[in-house]
Amino acid sequence: ETGVTQTPRHLVMGMTNKKSLKCEQHLGHNAMYWYKQSAKKPLELMFVYSLEERVENNSVPSRFSPECPNSSHLFLHLHTLQPEDSALYLCASSQSHRSNSPLHFGNGTRLTVT
Amino acid sequence: GENVEQHPSTLSVQEGDSAVIKCTYSDSASNYFPWYKQELGKRPQLIIDIRSNVGEKKDQRIAVTLNKTAKHFSLHITETQPEDSAVYFCAAYPLQGAQKLVFGQGTRLTINP
């Protein structure tokens, strides 16, 4: 049990599809994050939510749409993606988005856009 | 904003030898420096962290050192074992600006038996 669960583990989608990634944390944390991990690049922060309110949007294209219905769940809605969006998408949580508290990551969703 | 540089990008050592990974940061106000380990196909996991009021921290075979003057911090792994093979990421947390963790590019460490 990782504390942060992501589904699906793998996703293949066409450029015209619409899909959603799901993340759930069982740690009682108040902040949740979406990161993108591409080959040979640092982890890229996409979105930060604190108590269901978005506090950071890192110039992410609008084809990525986050949703945080409560402090335990986070979604990333995908539509009309490009092949360069293929990557590992990691969800994470922490006690607070303001404090320098450790991040707890999920296992990620490996996304392939064809 | 904060910028973190990590070196080397790949590192290969013999089992039992030590491994050192170095990171530099640009924002002198950064005060928290974690290290994450990511094994192949798995999630990043925090292995050790250090705060700016401490110069060194150890946990069994791993240690982290921080030089605030030079703005660099390093991960030291002694008596390396095959299970230490992974990608290691450093990060820095700036007190000012966006206040979000900034990660280094990662180091792929391979332990040769």
PDB file of C-alpha atoms in Angstrom:
ATOM      1  CA  GLU A   1       0.000   0.000   0.000  1.00  0.00           C
ATOM      2  CA  THR A   2       1.698   3.164  -1.204  1.00  0.00           C
ATOM      3  CA  GLY A   3      -0.715   5.633   0.318  1.00  0.00           C
ATOM      4  CA  VAL A   4      -1.173   7.231  -3.097  1.00  0.00           C
ATOM      5  CA  THR A   5      -2.962   5.134  -5.701  1.00  0.00           C
ATOM      6  CA  GLN A   6      -3.123   5.955  -9.392  1.00  0.00           C
ATOM      7  CA  THR A   7      -5.216   4.365 -12.121  1.00  0.00           C
ATOM      8  CA  PRO A   8      -4.794   3.260 -14.768  1.00  0.00           C
ATOM      9  CA  ARG A   9      -1.147   2.139 -14.712  1.00  0.00           C
ATOM     10  CA  HIS A  10      -0.927   2.231 -18.485  1.00  0.00           C
ATOM     11  CA  LEU A  11      -2.980   4.135 -21.038  1.00  0.00           C
ATOM     12  CA  VAL A  12      -2.788   4.255 -24.810  1.00  0.00           C
ATOM     13  CA  MET A  13      -4.944   6.839 -26.503  1.00  0.00           C
ATOM     14  CA  GLY A  14      -5.370   8.389 -29.880  1.00  0.00           C
ATOM     15  CA  MET A  15      -5.046  12.098 -30.449  1.00  0.00           C
ATOM     16  CA  THR A  16      -8.802  12.550 -30.672  1.00  0.00           C
ATOM     17  CA  ASN A  17      -9.701  10.541 -27.565  1.00  0.00           C
ATOM     18  CA  LYS A  18     -10.818  11.822 -24.185  1.00  0.00           C
ATOM     19  CA  LYS A  19      -9.575  10.007 -21.102  1.00  0.00           C
ATOM     20  CA  SER A  20      -9.036  10.683 -17.417  1.00  0.00           C
ATOM     21  CA  LEU A  21      -6.322   9.769 -14.947  1.00  0.00           C
ATOM     22  CA  LYS A  22      -7.328   9.172 -11.363  1.00  0.00           C
ATOM     23  CA  CYS A  23      -5.404   9.610  -8.130  1.00  0.00           C
ATOM     24  CA  GLU A  24      -6.446   8.856  -4.565  1.00  0.00           C
ATOM     25  CA  GLN A  25      -4.456   9.459  -1.395  1.00  0.00           C
ATOM     26  CA  HIS A  26      -5.083   7.730   1.942  1.00  0.00           C
ATOM     27  CA  LEU A  27      -2.622   9.780   3.995  1.00  0.00           C
ATOM     28  CA  GLY A  28      -4.846  12.578   5.208  1.00  0.00           C
ATOM     29  CA  HIS A  29      -2.789  15.125   3.291  1.00  0.00           C
ATOM     30  CA  ASN A  30      -4.110  18.524   2.274  1.00  0.00           C
ATOM     31  CA  ALA A  31      -2.150  19.052  -0.923  1.00  0.00           C
ATOM     32  CA  MET A  32      -2.116  17.042  -4.142  1.00  0.00           C
ATOM     33  CA  TYR A  33       0.001  17.422  -7.253  1.00  0.00           C
ATOM     34  CA  TRP A  34       0.313  16.309 -10.856  1.00  0.00           C
ATOM     35  CA  TYR A  35       3.826  15.889 -12.240  1.00  0.00           C
ATOM     36  CA  LYS A  36       4.955  14.930 -15.732  1.00  0.00           C
ATOM     37  CA  GLN A  37       8.052  12.775 -16.102  1.00  0.00           C
ATOM     38  CA  SER A  38       9.611  12.566 -19.560  1.00  0.00           C
ATOM     39  CA  ALA A  39      12.828  10.850 -20.540  1.00  0.00           C
ATOM     40  CA  LYS A  40      15.964  12.842 -19.735  1.00  0.00           C
ATOM     41  CA  LYS A  41      14.017  15.739 -18.194  1.00  0.00           C
ATOM     42  CA  PRO A  42      13.487  16.822 -14.610  1.00  0.00           C
ATOM     43  CA  LEU A  43      10.153  16.172 -13.006  1.00  0.00           C
ATOM     44  CA  GLU A  44       7.815  18.892 -14.262  1.00  0.00           C
ATOM     45  CA  LEU A  45       5.170  20.228 -11.907  1.00  0.00           C
ATOM     46  CA  MET A  46       1.843  20.651 -13.691  1.00  0.00           C
ATOM     47  CA  PHE A  47      -0.768  21.457 -11.043  1.00  0.00           C
ATOM     48  CA  VAL A  48      -1.030  21.886  -7.294  1.00  0.00           C
ATOM     49  CA  TYR A  49      -4.205  21.692  -5.254  1.00  0.00           C
ATOM     50  CA  SER A  50      -4.562  22.635  -1.629  1.00  0.00           C
ATOM     51  CA  LEU A  51      -7.788  21.648   0.093  1.00  0.00           C
ATOM     52  CA  GLU A  52      -9.475  21.230  -3.298  1.00  0.00           C
ATOM     53  CA  GLU A  53      -8.409  24.693  -4.467  1.00  0.00           C
ATOM     54  CA  ARG A  54      -5.958  25.015  -7.336  1.00  0.00           C
ATOM     55  CA  VAL A  55      -2.944  27.019  -6.151  1.00  0.00           C
ATOM     56  CA  GLU A  56      -0.546  26.438  -9.013  1.00  0.00           C
ATOM     57  CA  ASN A  57      -0.932  26.069 -12.733  1.00  0.00           C
ATOM     58  CA  ASN A  58       2.426  25.791 -14.380  1.00  0.00           C
ATOM     59  CA  SER A  59       1.590  27.066 -17.876  1.00  0.00           C
ATOM     60  CA  VAL A  60       0.131  23.710 -18.823  1.00  0.00           C
ATOM     61  CA  PRO A  61      -1.746  23.455 -22.163  1.00  0.00           C
ATOM     62  CA  SER A  62      -5.513  23.493 -21.846  1.00  0.00           C
ATOM     63  CA  ARG A  63      -5.727  19.952 -23.262  1.00  0.00           C
ATOM     64  CA  PHE A  64      -4.849  18.930 -19.684  1.00  0.00           C
ATOM     65  CA  SER A  65      -7.671  19.735 -17.273  1.00  0.00           C
ATOM     66  CA  PRO A  66      -7.353  18.908 -13.558  1.00  0.00           C
ATOM     67  CA  GLU A  67     -10.181  18.307 -11.138  1.00  0.00           C
ATOM     68  CA  CYS A  68     -10.051  17.977  -7.357  1.00  0.00           C
ATOM     69  CA  PRO A  69     -13.496  17.100  -5.957  1.00  0.00           C
ATOM     70  CA  ASN A  70     -12.137  16.614  -2.412  1.00  0.00           C
ATOM     71  CA  SER A  71      -8.813  16.527  -0.608  1.00  0.00           C
ATOM     72  CA  SER A  72      -8.404  12.779  -1.235  1.00  0.00           C
ATOM     73  CA  HIS A  73      -9.074  12.602  -4.959  1.00  0.00           C
ATOM     74  CA  LEU A  74      -7.453  14.209  -7.958  1.00  0.00           C
ATOM     75  CA  PHE A  75      -8.183  13.730 -11.640  1.00  0.00           C
ATOM     76  CA  LEU A  76      -6.439  14.762 -14.812  1.00  0.00           C
ATOM     77  CA  HIS A  77      -8.762  14.962 -17.799  1.00  0.00           C
ATOM     78  CA  LEU A  78      -7.080  14.551 -21.172  1.00  0.00           C
ATOM     79  CA  HIS A  79      -8.372  15.543 -24.602  1.00  0.00           C
ATOM     80  CA  THR A  80      -6.861  16.063 -28.062  1.00  0.00           C
ATOM     81  CA  LEU A  81      -3.385  15.215 -26.838  1.00  0.00           C
ATOM     82  CA  GLN A  82      -0.241  15.283 -28.933  1.00  0.00           C
ATOM     83  CA  PRO A  83       2.379  12.517 -29.284  1.00  0.00           C
ATOM     84  CA  GLU A  84       4.833  14.649 -27.287  1.00  0.00           C
ATOM     85  CA  ASP A  85       2.467  14.349 -24.329  1.00  0.00           C
ATOM     86  CA  SER A  86       3.483  10.705 -23.995  1.00  0.00           C
ATOM     87  CA  ALA A  87       5.126  10.414 -20.583  1.00  0.00           C
ATOM     88  CA  LEU A  88       4.759   9.069 -17.080  1.00  0.00           C
ATOM     89  CA  TYR A  89       2.220  11.131 -15.134  1.00  0.00           C
ATOM     90  CA  LEU A  90       2.810  11.077 -11.417  1.00  0.00           C
ATOM     91  CA  CYS A  91       0.405  12.106  -8.716  1.00  0.00           C
ATOM     92  CA  ALA A  92       1.756  13.132  -5.327  1.00  0.00           C
ATOM     93  CA  SER A  93       0.479  14.422  -2.016  1.00  0.00           C
ATOM     94  CA  SER A  94       1.945  16.251   0.956  1.00  0.00           C
ATOM     95  CA  GLN A  95       0.711  17.602   4.257  1.00  0.00           C
ATOM     96  CA  SER A  96       0.704  21.174   3.013  1.00  0.00           C
ATOM     97  CA  HIS A  97       1.559  22.883  -0.264  1.00  0.00           C
ATOM     98  CA  ARG A  98       3.252  25.715   1.646  1.00  0.00           C
ATOM     99  CA  SER A  99       5.462  23.826   4.030  1.00  0.00           C
ATOM    100  CA  ASN A 100       8.550  22.003   2.941  1.00  0.00           C
ATOM    101  CA  SER A 101       7.012  18.639   3.689  1.00  0.00           C
ATOM    102  CA  PRO A 102       7.936  15.468   1.806  1.00  0.00           C
ATOM    103  CA  LEU A 103       6.080  14.427  -1.297  1.00  0.00           C
ATOM    104  CA  HIS A 104       4.482  10.990  -1.447  1.00  0.00           C
ATOM    105  CA  PHE A 105       4.182   9.766  -5.021  1.00  0.00           C
ATOM    106  CA  GLY A 106       1.884   7.274  -6.654  1.00  0.00           C
ATOM    107  CA  ASN A 107       3.188   4.679  -9.101  1.00  0.00           C
ATOM    108  CA  GLY A 108       2.207   6.797 -12.052  1.00  0.00           C
ATOM    109  CA  THR A 109       0.268   6.329 -15.267  1.00  0.00           C
ATOM    110  CA  ARG A 110       2.361   5.542 -18.334  1.00  0.00           C
ATOM    111  CA  LEU A 111       0.600   7.440 -21.119  1.00  0.00           C
ATOM    112  CA  THR A 112       1.216   6.779 -24.788  1.00  0.00           C
ATOM    113  CA  VAL A 113      -0.424   9.043 -27.360  1.00  0.00           C
ATOM    114  CA  THR A 114      -0.621   7.542 -30.831  1.00  0.00           C
TER     115      THR A 114
ATOM    116  CA  GLY B   1      13.332  31.433  -9.682  1.00  0.00           C
ATOM    117  CA  GLU B   2      15.187  28.457  -8.279  1.00  0.00           C
ATOM    118  CA  ASN B   3      17.310  26.326 -10.611  1.00  0.00           C
ATOM    119  CA  VAL B   4      18.821  22.969  -9.639  1.00  0.00           C
ATOM    120  CA  GLU B   5      21.670  21.330 -11.536  1.00  0.00           C
ATOM    121  CA  GLN B   6      22.516  17.679 -10.865  1.00  0.00           C
ATOM    122  CA  HIS B   7      25.680  15.779 -11.813  1.00  0.00           C
ATOM    123  CA  PRO B   8      26.549  13.312 -13.100  1.00  0.00           C
ATOM    124  CA  SER B   9      23.653  12.200 -15.266  1.00  0.00           C
ATOM    125  CA  THR B  10      24.898   8.605 -15.148  1.00  0.00           C
ATOM    126  CA  LEU B  11      27.164   6.899 -12.637  1.00  0.00           C
ATOM    127  CA  SER B  12      28.484   3.367 -12.579  1.00  0.00           C
ATOM    128  CA  VAL B  13      30.315   1.955  -9.554  1.00  0.00           C
ATOM    129  CA  GLN B  14      31.495  -1.427  -8.397  1.00  0.00           C
ATOM    130  CA  GLU B  15      29.521  -3.114  -5.685  1.00  0.00           C
ATOM    131  CA  GLY B  16      30.944  -2.183  -2.327  1.00  0.00           C
ATOM    132  CA  ASP B  17      32.380   1.121  -3.516  1.00  0.00           C
ATOM    133  CA  SER B  18      30.951   4.545  -2.673  1.00  0.00           C
ATOM    134  CA  ALA B  19      28.826   6.733  -4.922  1.00  0.00           C
ATOM    135  CA  VAL B  20      28.506  10.511  -4.762  1.00  0.00           C
ATOM    136  CA  ILE B  21      25.918  12.630  -6.560  1.00  0.00           C
ATOM    137  CA  LYS B  22      26.126  16.417  -6.470  1.00  0.00           C
ATOM    138  CA  CYS B  23      23.558  19.166  -6.887  1.00  0.00           C
ATOM    139  CA  THR B  24      23.847  22.927  -7.013  1.00  0.00           C
ATOM    140  CA  TYR B  25      21.048  25.412  -6.505  1.00  0.00           C
ATOM    141  CA  SER B  26      20.696  29.068  -7.335  1.00  0.00           C
ATOM    142  CA  ASP B  27      18.352  30.511  -4.695  1.00  0.00           C
ATOM    143  CA  SER B  28      20.235  31.191  -1.468  1.00  0.00           C
ATOM    144  CA  ALA B  29      16.902  31.346   0.380  1.00  0.00           C
ATOM    145  CA  SER B  30      16.125  27.672  -0.309  1.00  0.00           C
ATOM    146  CA  ASN B  31      15.880  25.813   2.975  1.00  0.00           C
ATOM    147  CA  TYR B  32      14.876  22.212   2.286  1.00  0.00           C
ATOM    148  CA  PHE B  33      16.735  19.666   0.173  1.00  0.00           C
ATOM    149  CA  PRO B  34      15.256  16.190  -0.290  1.00  0.00           C
ATOM    150  CA  TRP B  35      16.592  13.260  -2.272  1.00  0.00           C
ATOM    151  CA  TYR B  36      14.308  10.819  -4.048  1.00  0.00           C
ATOM    152  CA  LYS B  37      15.109   7.356  -5.378  1.00  0.00           C
ATOM    153  CA  GLN B  38      13.197   5.913  -8.305  1.00  0.00           C
ATOM    154  CA  GLU B  39      13.727   2.266  -9.156  1.00  0.00           C
ATOM    155  CA  LEU B  40      12.862   1.091 -12.648  1.00  0.00           C
ATOM    156  CA  GLY B  41       9.108   1.146 -13.190  1.00  0.00           C
ATOM    157  CA  LYS B  42       8.408   2.398  -9.690  1.00  0.00           C
ATOM    158  CA  ARG B  43       7.476   5.645  -8.019  1.00  0.00           C
ATOM    159  CA  PRO B  44       9.984   8.143  -6.627  1.00  0.00           C
ATOM    160  CA  GLN B  45      10.493   7.665  -2.893  1.00  0.00           C
ATOM    161  CA  LEU B  46      12.070  10.007  -0.395  1.00  0.00           C
ATOM    162  CA  ILE B  47      15.277   8.488   0.968  1.00  0.00           C
ATOM    163  CA  ILE B  48      16.779  11.362   2.943  1.00  0.00           C
ATOM    164  CA  ASP B  49      16.368  15.100   3.314  1.00  0.00           C
ATOM    165  CA  ILE B  50      18.241  17.957   4.937  1.00  0.00           C
ATOM    166  CA  ARG B  51      17.251  21.412   6.079  1.00  0.00           C
ATOM    167  CA  SER B  52      19.358  24.528   5.852  1.00  0.00           C
ATOM    168  CA  ASN B  53      20.169  24.654   9.574  1.00  0.00           C
ATOM    169  CA  VAL B  54      22.087  21.372   9.329  1.00  0.00           C
ATOM    170  CA  GLY B  55      25.340  20.630   7.495  1.00  0.00           C
ATOM    171  CA  GLU B  56      25.172  16.853   7.349  1.00  0.00           C
ATOM    172  CA  LYS B  57      22.684  14.073   7.946  1.00  0.00           C
ATOM    173  CA  LYS B  58      23.209  10.311   7.923  1.00  0.00           C
ATOM    174  CA  ASP B  59      20.918   7.332   7.716  1.00  0.00           C
ATOM    175  CA  GLN B  60      22.779   4.025   7.688  1.00  0.00           C
ATOM    176  CA  ARG B  61      24.638   3.831   4.366  1.00  0.00           C
ATOM    177  CA  ILE B  62      23.371   7.110   2.957  1.00  0.00           C
ATOM    178  CA  ALA B  63      24.325  10.635   3.937  1.00  0.00           C
ATOM    179  CA  VAL B  64      23.666  14.106   2.635  1.00  0.00           C
ATOM    180  CA  THR B  65      25.908  17.124   3.055  1.00  0.00           C
ATOM    181  CA  LEU B  66      24.952  20.747   2.543  1.00  0.00           C
ATOM    182  CA  ASN B  67      27.230  23.697   1.849  1.00  0.00           C
ATOM    183  CA  LYS B  68      25.059  26.813   2.036  1.00  0.00           C
ATOM    184  CA  THR B  69      27.888  29.161   1.154  1.00  0.00           C
ATOM    185  CA  ALA B  70      28.647  27.356  -2.074  1.00  0.00           C
ATOM    186  CA  LYS B  71      24.987  26.478  -2.622  1.00  0.00           C
ATOM    187  CA  HIS B  72      25.521  22.805  -3.221  1.00  0.00           C
ATOM    188  CA  PHE B  73      24.495  19.563  -1.580  1.00  0.00           C
ATOM    189  CA  SER B  74      25.552  15.992  -2.161  1.00  0.00           C
ATOM    190  CA  LEU B  75      24.276  12.458  -1.663  1.00  0.00           C
ATOM    191  CA  HIS B  76      26.772   9.879  -0.475  1.00  0.00           C
ATOM    192  CA  ILE B  77      26.086   6.148  -0.620  1.00  0.00           C
ATOM    193  CA  THR B  78      28.663   3.873   0.987  1.00  0.00           C
ATOM    194  CA  GLU B  79      29.117   0.112   0.600  1.00  0.00           C
ATOM    195  CA  THR B  80      26.886   0.130  -2.458  1.00  0.00           C
ATOM    196  CA  GLN B  81      24.668  -2.871  -3.177  1.00  0.00           C
ATOM    197  CA  PRO B  82      22.847  -3.978  -6.345  1.00  0.00           C
ATOM    198  CA  GLU B  83      19.547  -2.724  -4.926  1.00  0.00           C
ATOM    199  CA  ASP B  84      20.977   0.790  -4.888  1.00  0.00           C
ATOM    200  CA  SER B  85      20.706   0.811  -8.691  1.00  0.00           C
ATOM    201  CA  ALA B  86      18.079   3.432  -9.525  1.00  0.00           C
ATOM    202  CA  VAL B  87      17.593   7.019 -10.656  1.00  0.00           C
ATOM    203  CA  TYR B  88      18.220   9.547  -7.915  1.00  0.00           C
ATOM    204  CA  PHE B  89      16.700  13.039  -7.929  1.00  0.00           C
ATOM    205  CA  CYS B  90      17.717  15.965  -5.790  1.00  0.00           C
ATOM    206  CA  ALA B  91      15.412  18.899  -5.162  1.00  0.00           C
ATOM    207  CA  ALA B  92      15.407  22.299  -3.502  1.00  0.00           C
ATOM    208  CA  TYR B  93      12.555  24.180  -1.877  1.00  0.00           C
ATOM    209  CA  PRO B  94      12.781  27.967  -2.167  1.00  0.00           C
ATOM    210  CA  LEU B  95      11.307  30.138   0.587  1.00  0.00           C
ATOM    211  CA  GLN B  96      10.438  32.865  -1.878  1.00  0.00           C
ATOM    212  CA  GLY B  97       8.654  32.902  -5.176  1.00  0.00           C
ATOM    213  CA  ALA B  98       6.503  29.964  -6.121  1.00  0.00           C
ATOM    214  CA  GLN B  99       7.487  27.928  -3.063  1.00  0.00           C
ATOM    215  CA  LYS B 100       7.469  24.614  -4.862  1.00  0.00           C
ATOM    216  CA  LEU B 101      10.047  21.862  -5.053  1.00  0.00           C
ATOM    217  CA  VAL B 102      12.443  22.254  -7.970  1.00  0.00           C
ATOM    218  CA  PHE B 103      13.995  18.987  -9.088  1.00  0.00           C
ATOM    219  CA  GLY B 104      17.347  18.195 -10.634  1.00  0.00           C
ATOM    220  CA  GLN B 105      17.588  16.243 -13.857  1.00  0.00           C
ATOM    221  CA  GLY B 106      18.308  12.936 -12.151  1.00  0.00           C
ATOM    222  CA  THR B 107      21.289  10.562 -11.946  1.00  0.00           C
ATOM    223  CA  ARG B 108      21.061   6.989 -13.153  1.00  0.00           C
ATOM    224  CA  LEU B 109      23.183   4.956 -10.747  1.00  0.00           C
ATOM    225  CA  THR B 110      24.244   1.459 -11.754  1.00  0.00           C
ATOM    226  CA  ILE B 111      25.946  -0.867  -9.287  1.00  0.00           C
ATOM    227  CA  ASN B 112      28.089  -3.460 -11.025  1.00  0.00           C
ATOM    228  CA  PRO B 113      28.427  -6.808  -9.239  1.00  0.00           C
TER     229      PRO B 113
END
